[in-house]
Amino acid sequence: MSRFVLSAVEWRNLLICCGLFFIAAIVPLVADGYGLQIAISIVMYTALATSWLLFSGPTNYIALSTAAFFGIGMYITAGGIDLVPYPVLILASGVAGAVMAAIVGLATLRVAGVYFVIFSLGLAELVRQFMTWGQHVLGTMSGLYVTIDRSEPMYYWQLLLLTAAVFLVGWWIGRSRLGFALRIIGNDELVAVHCGINTARAKVVLFVISSAFASVAGAVVAPRWGYVEPGVAFNPFVSFQVVIMALLGGTHRLWGPLVGVIPFVLLWELISIAFPSQTTLLLGVCFLLIVYVIPNGITGLIEDALKRRAKQGGVAPGPVPSPVQPSPVQQKSQNA
């Protein structure tokens, strides 16, 4: 039980987080139109990137399957919006995402990480092709319309609540035995096995939690998009953008993705407006710049600057506890 007794620093950080979420909650009251649209995108991608970090951060497994689970949530909402109450559909989306993640995880997470990366990359395309085939069998090649009477502020608050849930679960995992086991797996999986850790089970559990949040995010935004088809729901761009945002912010801190999401969303809006035909190329350029220029992300730059400042002041910086470490990019560079 001592793990869950908060220190004075943790209480301070908790109060700061509550204050930041309160400030974020009043955004729809002071912003509307295009500004609110940007805020919704930031909150949505923060939920997706942070949920991705829950699994990929401590394990160093790069998951490119976010679009698959995001699309599953969208299709469950689109297919049942006229039959089932909306809150039930959100819950069903999370359960469906968790079940599919358990099946995928049991089949792929028992082998080396590279095979998981390859399979996760093709998972969204596999599900997209399956949905396209299903629509063809049913005699319709059109998508599904999702009509529900909800305002833009309501979508924002729903996504903000989801983001808060992701952060809360991530904080809990970081303080749990599961989080400790996953950090050992990320550092050296062979050592984790020799320590008696059931590595496959630990990875599957966290992959299920991460994927369930992605499915819930898809369920929440489906009515806002209004129209769902396989090419939209399972767009691989979503997976790559989530990974880039998380890497840009830094994957060794739970709040790292937030630091990466805000500048990336703003930059992506400018790129989409100025170069609408070159978004794929520029997305690849962004990924290369992050990997080679700031492999530890913005949070890594901030911490390095604080350490240098502490050394210049004659104070040796102490260790900073972290729920997720090290960065997948940093780990790969160290292994190389």
Short mmCIF file of C-alpha atoms in Angstrom, two decimals:
data_model
loop_
_atom_site.label_atom_id
_atom_site.label_comp_id
_atom_site.label_asym_id
_atom_site.label_seq_id
_atom_site.Cartn_x
_atom_site.Cartn_y
_atom_site.Cartn_z
CA MET A 1 0.00 0.00 0.00
CA SER A 2 2.98 2.33 0.46
CA ARG A 3 3.27 2.69 -3.31
CA PHE A 4 0.04 4.67 -3.29
CA VAL A 5 0.99 7.09 -0.51
CA LEU A 6 1.73 10.36 -2.26
CA SER A 7 4.73 12.44 -1.33
CA ALA A 8 4.63 16.22 -1.06
CA VAL A 9 6.13 16.56 -4.57
CA GLU A 10 3.55 14.17 -6.00
CA TRP A 11 0.72 16.07 -4.35
CA ARG A 12 2.11 19.28 -5.84
CA ASN A 13 2.34 17.74 -9.30
CA LEU A 14 -1.19 16.36 -8.97
CA LEU A 15 -2.56 19.77 -8.06
CA ILE A 16 -0.71 21.33 -11.01
CA CYS A 17 -2.21 18.74 -13.36
CA CYS A 18 -5.71 19.37 -12.00
CA GLY A 19 -5.21 23.10 -12.52
CA LEU A 20 -4.04 22.59 -16.11
CA PHE A 21 -7.03 20.38 -16.90
CA PHE A 22 -9.35 22.99 -15.39
CA ILE A 23 -7.80 25.65 -17.61
CA ALA A 24 -8.15 23.34 -20.62
CA ALA A 25 -11.81 22.71 -19.75
CA ILE A 26 -12.73 26.38 -20.12
CA VAL A 27 -11.27 26.66 -23.64
CA PRO A 28 -14.70 26.20 -25.35
CA LEU A 29 -16.05 29.06 -23.22
CA VAL A 30 -13.50 31.51 -24.59
CA ALA A 31 -12.82 30.12 -28.09
CA ASP A 32 -15.01 29.09 -30.97
CA GLY A 33 -14.84 28.54 -34.71
CA TYR A 34 -11.40 27.70 -36.07
CA GLY A 35 -9.69 28.07 -32.69
CA LEU A 36 -11.97 25.46 -31.14
CA GLN A 37 -11.38 23.14 -34.10
CA ILE A 38 -7.63 23.30 -33.45
CA ALA A 39 -8.19 22.71 -29.73
CA ILE A 40 -10.27 19.60 -30.47
CA SER A 41 -7.52 18.23 -32.71
CA ILE A 42 -4.92 18.86 -30.00
CA VAL A 43 -6.97 17.09 -27.33
CA MET A 44 -7.77 14.14 -29.62
CA TYR A 45 -4.15 13.59 -30.64
CA THR A 46 -2.99 14.03 -27.04
CA ALA A 47 -5.27 11.17 -26.01
CA LEU A 48 -4.07 9.00 -28.91
CA ALA A 49 -0.36 9.78 -28.53
CA THR A 50 -0.38 9.34 -24.75
CA SER A 51 -2.27 6.04 -25.02
CA TRP A 52 0.33 4.94 -27.61
CA LEU A 53 3.05 5.90 -25.13
CA LEU A 54 1.55 3.70 -22.41
CA PHE A 55 2.64 0.63 -24.37
CA SER A 56 5.47 1.74 -26.64
CA GLY A 57 7.22 3.97 -24.11
CA PRO A 58 8.30 1.38 -21.53
CA THR A 59 8.55 -1.62 -23.90
CA ASN A 60 10.34 0.11 -26.83
CA TYR A 61 7.98 -1.67 -29.24
CA ILE A 62 6.97 0.77 -31.97
CA ALA A 63 3.26 0.12 -32.53
CA LEU A 64 1.87 1.35 -35.85
CA SER A 65 -1.61 -0.01 -35.25
CA THR A 66 -3.35 3.06 -33.81
CA ALA A 67 -5.40 3.57 -36.97
CA ALA A 68 -6.76 0.02 -36.76
CA PHE A 69 -8.22 0.48 -33.28
CA PHE A 70 -9.27 4.07 -33.97
CA GLY A 71 -11.21 2.85 -37.01
CA ILE A 72 -12.83 0.00 -35.09
CA GLY A 73 -14.26 2.52 -32.63
CA MET A 74 -15.53 4.72 -35.46
CA TYR A 75 -17.27 1.83 -37.21
CA ILE A 76 -18.93 0.51 -34.06
CA THR A 77 -20.37 3.96 -33.40
CA ALA A 78 -21.39 4.47 -37.03
CA GLY A 79 -23.02 1.06 -37.30
CA GLY A 80 -24.97 1.23 -34.06
CA ILE A 81 -25.82 4.91 -33.65
CA ASP A 82 -29.46 4.33 -34.69
CA LEU A 83 -29.85 1.20 -32.58
CA VAL A 84 -27.94 1.65 -29.32
CA PRO A 85 -27.49 4.64 -26.99
CA TYR A 86 -24.31 6.57 -27.72
CA PRO A 87 -22.66 5.98 -24.29
CA VAL A 88 -23.13 2.23 -24.73
CA LEU A 89 -21.41 2.43 -28.12
CA ILE A 90 -18.41 4.17 -26.57
CA LEU A 91 -18.13 1.40 -23.98
CA ALA A 92 -18.59 -1.27 -26.66
CA SER A 93 -15.84 0.33 -28.74
CA GLY A 94 -13.41 0.12 -25.86
CA VAL A 95 -14.29 -3.54 -25.28
CA ALA A 96 -13.97 -4.37 -28.99
CA GLY A 97 -10.60 -2.64 -29.19
CA ALA A 98 -9.41 -4.50 -26.10
CA VAL A 99 -10.52 -7.87 -27.48
CA MET A 100 -8.87 -7.30 -30.84
CA ALA A 101 -5.69 -6.09 -29.11
CA ALA A 102 -5.64 -9.22 -26.93
CA ILE A 103 -5.92 -11.45 -30.01
CA VAL A 104 -3.24 -9.52 -31.90
CA GLY A 105 -0.99 -9.28 -28.85
CA LEU A 106 -1.16 -12.98 -28.04
CA ALA A 107 -0.23 -13.76 -31.64
CA THR A 108 2.62 -11.25 -32.06
CA LEU A 109 4.03 -10.12 -28.70
CA ARG A 110 5.61 -13.49 -27.94
CA VAL A 111 8.16 -12.93 -30.70
CA ALA A 112 10.85 -10.31 -31.31
CA GLY A 113 9.77 -6.68 -31.49
CA VAL A 114 10.55 -6.24 -35.18
CA TYR A 115 7.89 -8.77 -36.14
CA PHE A 116 5.37 -6.94 -34.02
CA VAL A 117 6.21 -3.65 -35.75
CA ILE A 118 5.73 -5.21 -39.19
CA PHE A 119 2.43 -6.80 -38.23
CA SER A 120 1.11 -3.66 -36.55
CA LEU A 121 1.91 -1.69 -39.70
CA GLY A 122 -0.25 -4.01 -41.78
CA LEU A 123 -3.04 -4.41 -39.24
CA ALA A 124 -4.90 -1.22 -40.20
CA GLU A 125 -4.69 -2.13 -43.89
CA LEU A 126 -5.89 -5.66 -43.12
CA VAL A 127 -8.92 -4.40 -41.22
CA ARG A 128 -9.61 -1.77 -43.90
CA GLN A 129 -9.63 -4.40 -46.63
CA PHE A 130 -11.88 -6.60 -44.54
CA MET A 131 -14.37 -3.75 -44.04
CA THR A 132 -14.28 -2.93 -47.76
CA TRP A 133 -14.95 -6.57 -48.59
CA GLY A 134 -17.82 -6.65 -46.09
CA GLN A 135 -19.45 -3.60 -47.66
CA HIS A 136 -19.08 -5.20 -51.10
CA VAL A 137 -20.75 -8.39 -49.89
CA LEU A 138 -23.61 -6.35 -48.42
CA GLY A 139 -24.09 -4.67 -51.78
CA THR A 140 -22.98 -1.19 -50.89
CA MET A 141 -19.66 0.54 -51.49
CA SER A 142 -20.60 3.73 -49.70
CA GLY A 143 -19.72 4.55 -46.13
CA LEU A 144 -21.93 5.12 -43.11
CA TYR A 145 -23.46 8.41 -42.02
CA VAL A 146 -23.32 9.23 -38.32
CA THR A 147 -25.93 11.73 -37.26
CA ILE A 148 -26.17 12.87 -33.67
CA ASP A 149 -27.06 16.21 -32.13
CA ARG A 150 -23.90 17.28 -30.31
CA SER A 151 -22.07 20.59 -30.20
CA GLU A 152 -18.37 21.16 -30.76
CA PRO A 153 -17.76 22.01 -27.07
CA MET A 154 -19.31 18.66 -26.13
CA TYR A 155 -16.84 16.78 -28.34
CA TYR A 156 -14.00 18.77 -26.82
CA TRP A 157 -15.04 17.97 -23.25
CA GLN A 158 -15.52 14.30 -24.06
CA LEU A 159 -12.03 14.07 -25.55
CA LEU A 160 -10.58 16.04 -22.63
CA LEU A 161 -12.19 13.60 -20.19
CA LEU A 162 -10.70 10.71 -22.19
CA THR A 163 -7.29 12.39 -22.07
CA ALA A 164 -7.56 12.79 -18.31
CA ALA A 165 -8.41 9.09 -18.01
CA VAL A 166 -5.36 8.15 -20.12
CA PHE A 167 -3.07 10.26 -17.92
CA LEU A 168 -4.57 8.82 -14.75
CA VAL A 169 -4.14 5.24 -15.95
CA GLY A 170 -0.60 6.01 -17.11
CA TRP A 171 0.26 7.49 -13.71
CA TRP A 172 -1.14 4.41 -11.97
CA ILE A 173 0.78 2.03 -14.24
CA GLY A 174 3.99 3.93 -13.59
CA ARG A 175 3.59 3.30 -9.84
CA SER A 176 2.50 -0.34 -10.18
CA ARG A 177 4.39 -3.62 -10.41
CA LEU A 178 3.27 -3.83 -14.04
CA GLY A 179 5.02 -0.57 -14.86
CA PHE A 180 8.18 -1.74 -13.08
CA ALA A 181 8.14 -5.01 -15.03
CA LEU A 182 7.66 -3.19 -18.32
CA ARG A 183 10.62 -0.89 -17.64
CA ILE A 184 12.80 -3.95 -17.14
CA ILE A 185 11.45 -5.42 -20.39
CA GLY A 186 12.25 -2.19 -22.22
CA ASN A 187 15.83 -2.15 -20.91
CA ASP A 188 16.54 -5.82 -21.60
CA GLU A 189 13.81 -8.37 -22.24
CA LEU A 190 16.16 -11.32 -21.66
CA VAL A 191 17.01 -9.99 -18.20
CA ALA A 192 13.29 -9.61 -17.49
CA VAL A 193 12.72 -13.27 -18.37
CA HIS A 194 15.54 -14.37 -16.07
CA CYS A 195 14.00 -12.24 -13.29
CA GLY A 196 10.85 -14.35 -13.54
CA ILE A 197 8.69 -11.77 -15.28
CA ASN A 198 6.03 -13.12 -17.62
CA THR A 199 7.02 -10.74 -20.42
CA ALA A 200 4.34 -11.85 -22.87
CA ARG A 201 1.52 -11.34 -20.38
CA ALA A 202 2.81 -7.94 -19.27
CA LYS A 203 3.12 -6.69 -22.85
CA VAL A 204 -0.31 -7.99 -23.84
CA VAL A 205 -1.99 -6.38 -20.82
CA LEU A 206 -0.53 -2.97 -21.58
CA PHE A 207 -1.20 -3.31 -25.31
CA VAL A 208 -4.86 -4.05 -24.52
CA ILE A 209 -5.14 -0.96 -22.30
CA SER A 210 -3.47 1.28 -24.89
CA SER A 211 -5.60 -0.02 -27.78
CA ALA A 212 -8.87 0.28 -25.85
CA PHE A 213 -8.24 4.01 -25.38
CA ALA A 214 -7.58 4.42 -29.12
CA SER A 215 -10.89 2.71 -29.93
CA VAL A 216 -12.77 4.95 -27.50
CA ALA A 217 -11.22 8.00 -29.16
CA GLY A 218 -12.50 6.79 -32.53
CA ALA A 219 -15.96 6.26 -31.10
CA VAL A 220 -16.05 9.78 -29.66
CA VAL A 221 -15.05 11.57 -32.88
CA ALA A 222 -17.12 9.46 -35.31
CA PRO A 223 -20.29 11.60 -34.96
CA ARG A 224 -18.21 14.75 -35.36
CA TRP A 225 -16.79 13.56 -38.68
CA GLY A 226 -20.31 12.64 -39.78
CA TYR A 227 -19.30 10.11 -42.45
CA VAL A 228 -17.28 6.93 -41.97
CA GLU A 229 -15.74 4.77 -44.69
CA PRO A 230 -12.75 2.39 -44.63
CA GLY A 231 -10.33 4.86 -46.21
CA VAL A 232 -11.23 7.49 -43.61
CA ALA A 233 -11.50 5.31 -40.51
CA PHE A 234 -8.34 3.28 -41.11
CA ASN A 235 -6.15 6.01 -42.55
CA PRO A 236 -2.50 5.00 -41.91
CA PHE A 237 -1.64 8.69 -41.54
CA VAL A 238 -3.21 8.55 -38.07
CA SER A 239 -0.75 5.88 -36.92
CA PHE A 240 2.30 7.70 -38.26
CA GLN A 241 1.19 11.09 -36.94
CA VAL A 242 0.64 9.67 -33.46
CA VAL A 243 4.11 8.11 -33.42
CA ILE A 244 5.77 11.30 -34.66
CA MET A 245 3.95 13.45 -32.10
CA ALA A 246 4.97 11.16 -29.26
CA LEU A 247 8.60 11.02 -30.43
CA LEU A 248 8.68 14.78 -30.90
CA GLY A 249 7.55 15.40 -27.35
CA GLY A 250 9.62 12.61 -25.84
CA THR A 251 8.67 9.08 -24.83
CA HIS A 252 10.39 8.91 -21.42
CA ARG A 253 7.86 11.17 -19.70
CA LEU A 254 4.11 10.65 -19.49
CA TRP A 255 3.49 14.29 -20.41
CA GLY A 256 5.93 14.14 -23.33
CA PRO A 257 3.31 13.56 -26.07
CA LEU A 258 1.43 16.70 -25.04
CA VAL A 259 4.58 18.75 -25.63
CA GLY A 260 4.86 17.22 -29.10
CA VAL A 261 1.19 17.34 -30.08
CA ILE A 262 0.70 21.10 -29.71
CA PRO A 263 3.50 22.29 -32.06
CA PHE A 264 2.93 19.43 -34.50
CA VAL A 265 -0.81 20.10 -34.88
CA LEU A 266 -0.16 23.80 -35.49
CA LEU A 267 2.64 23.02 -37.95
CA TRP A 268 0.55 20.41 -39.73
CA GLU A 269 -2.26 22.92 -40.23
CA LEU A 270 0.20 25.27 -41.94
CA ILE A 271 1.62 22.46 -44.07
CA SER A 272 -1.83 21.23 -45.12
CA ILE A 273 -2.80 24.73 -46.21
CA ALA A 274 0.45 25.67 -47.95
CA PHE A 275 1.43 22.27 -49.41
CA PRO A 276 -1.71 20.10 -49.62
CA SER A 277 -0.14 17.76 -52.20
CA GLN A 278 3.13 17.19 -50.30
CA THR A 279 1.88 16.13 -46.88
CA THR A 280 3.20 12.56 -47.16
CA LEU A 281 6.70 13.74 -48.11
CA LEU A 282 6.78 16.33 -45.34
CA LEU A 283 5.55 13.77 -42.81
CA GLY A 284 8.56 11.60 -43.65
CA VAL A 285 10.88 14.59 -43.37
CA CYS A 286 9.47 15.38 -39.92
CA PHE A 287 10.13 11.81 -38.79
CA LEU A 288 13.74 11.87 -40.01
CA LEU A 289 14.41 15.21 -38.34
CA ILE A 290 13.08 13.96 -35.03
CA VAL A 291 15.09 10.72 -35.15
CA TYR A 292 18.40 12.35 -36.08
CA VAL A 293 18.17 15.80 -34.49
CA ILE A 294 16.16 15.33 -31.28
CA PRO A 295 16.01 11.56 -30.57
CA ASN A 296 14.97 12.23 -26.96
CA GLY A 297 12.28 14.71 -27.95
CA ILE A 298 11.54 18.15 -26.58
CA THR A 299 11.37 16.84 -23.01
CA GLY A 300 14.91 15.49 -23.43
CA LEU A 301 16.12 18.92 -24.53
CA ILE A 302 14.43 20.54 -21.54
CA GLU A 303 15.95 18.08 -19.08
CA ASP A 304 19.42 18.41 -20.61
CA ALA A 305 19.16 22.19 -20.29
CA LEU A 306 18.11 21.89 -16.63
CA LYS A 307 21.00 19.54 -15.91
CA ARG A 308 23.51 21.93 -17.49
CA ARG A 309 22.04 24.80 -15.52
CA ALA A 310 22.27 22.78 -12.29
CA LYS A 311 25.91 21.91 -12.97
CA GLN A 312 26.77 25.53 -13.70
CA GLY A 313 25.15 26.48 -10.41
CA GLY A 314 27.20 23.86 -8.57
CA VAL A 315 24.23 21.65 -7.74
CA ALA A 316 24.24 18.10 -8.98
CA PRO A 317 20.83 17.20 -10.38
CA GLY A 318 19.19 14.24 -8.68
CA PRO A 319 17.43 11.38 -10.47
CA VAL A 320 14.00 12.18 -11.83
CA PRO A 321 11.45 9.37 -11.39
CA SER A 322 9.71 8.47 -14.63
CA PRO A 323 6.89 6.04 -15.47
CA VAL A 324 8.20 5.43 -18.98
CA GLN A 325 11.83 5.21 -20.03
CA PRO A 326 13.99 5.15 -22.10
CA SER A 327 12.96 6.51 -25.52
CA PRO A 328 12.53 3.82 -28.22
CA VAL A 329 14.76 5.88 -30.51
CA GLN A 330 17.37 6.30 -27.79
CA GLN A 331 17.26 2.57 -27.00
CA LYS A 332 17.78 1.61 -30.62
CA SER A 333 20.72 4.01 -30.95
CA GLN A 334 22.30 2.55 -27.82
CA ASN A 335 21.89 -1.00 -29.12
CA ALA A 336 23.46 0.04 -32.42
#
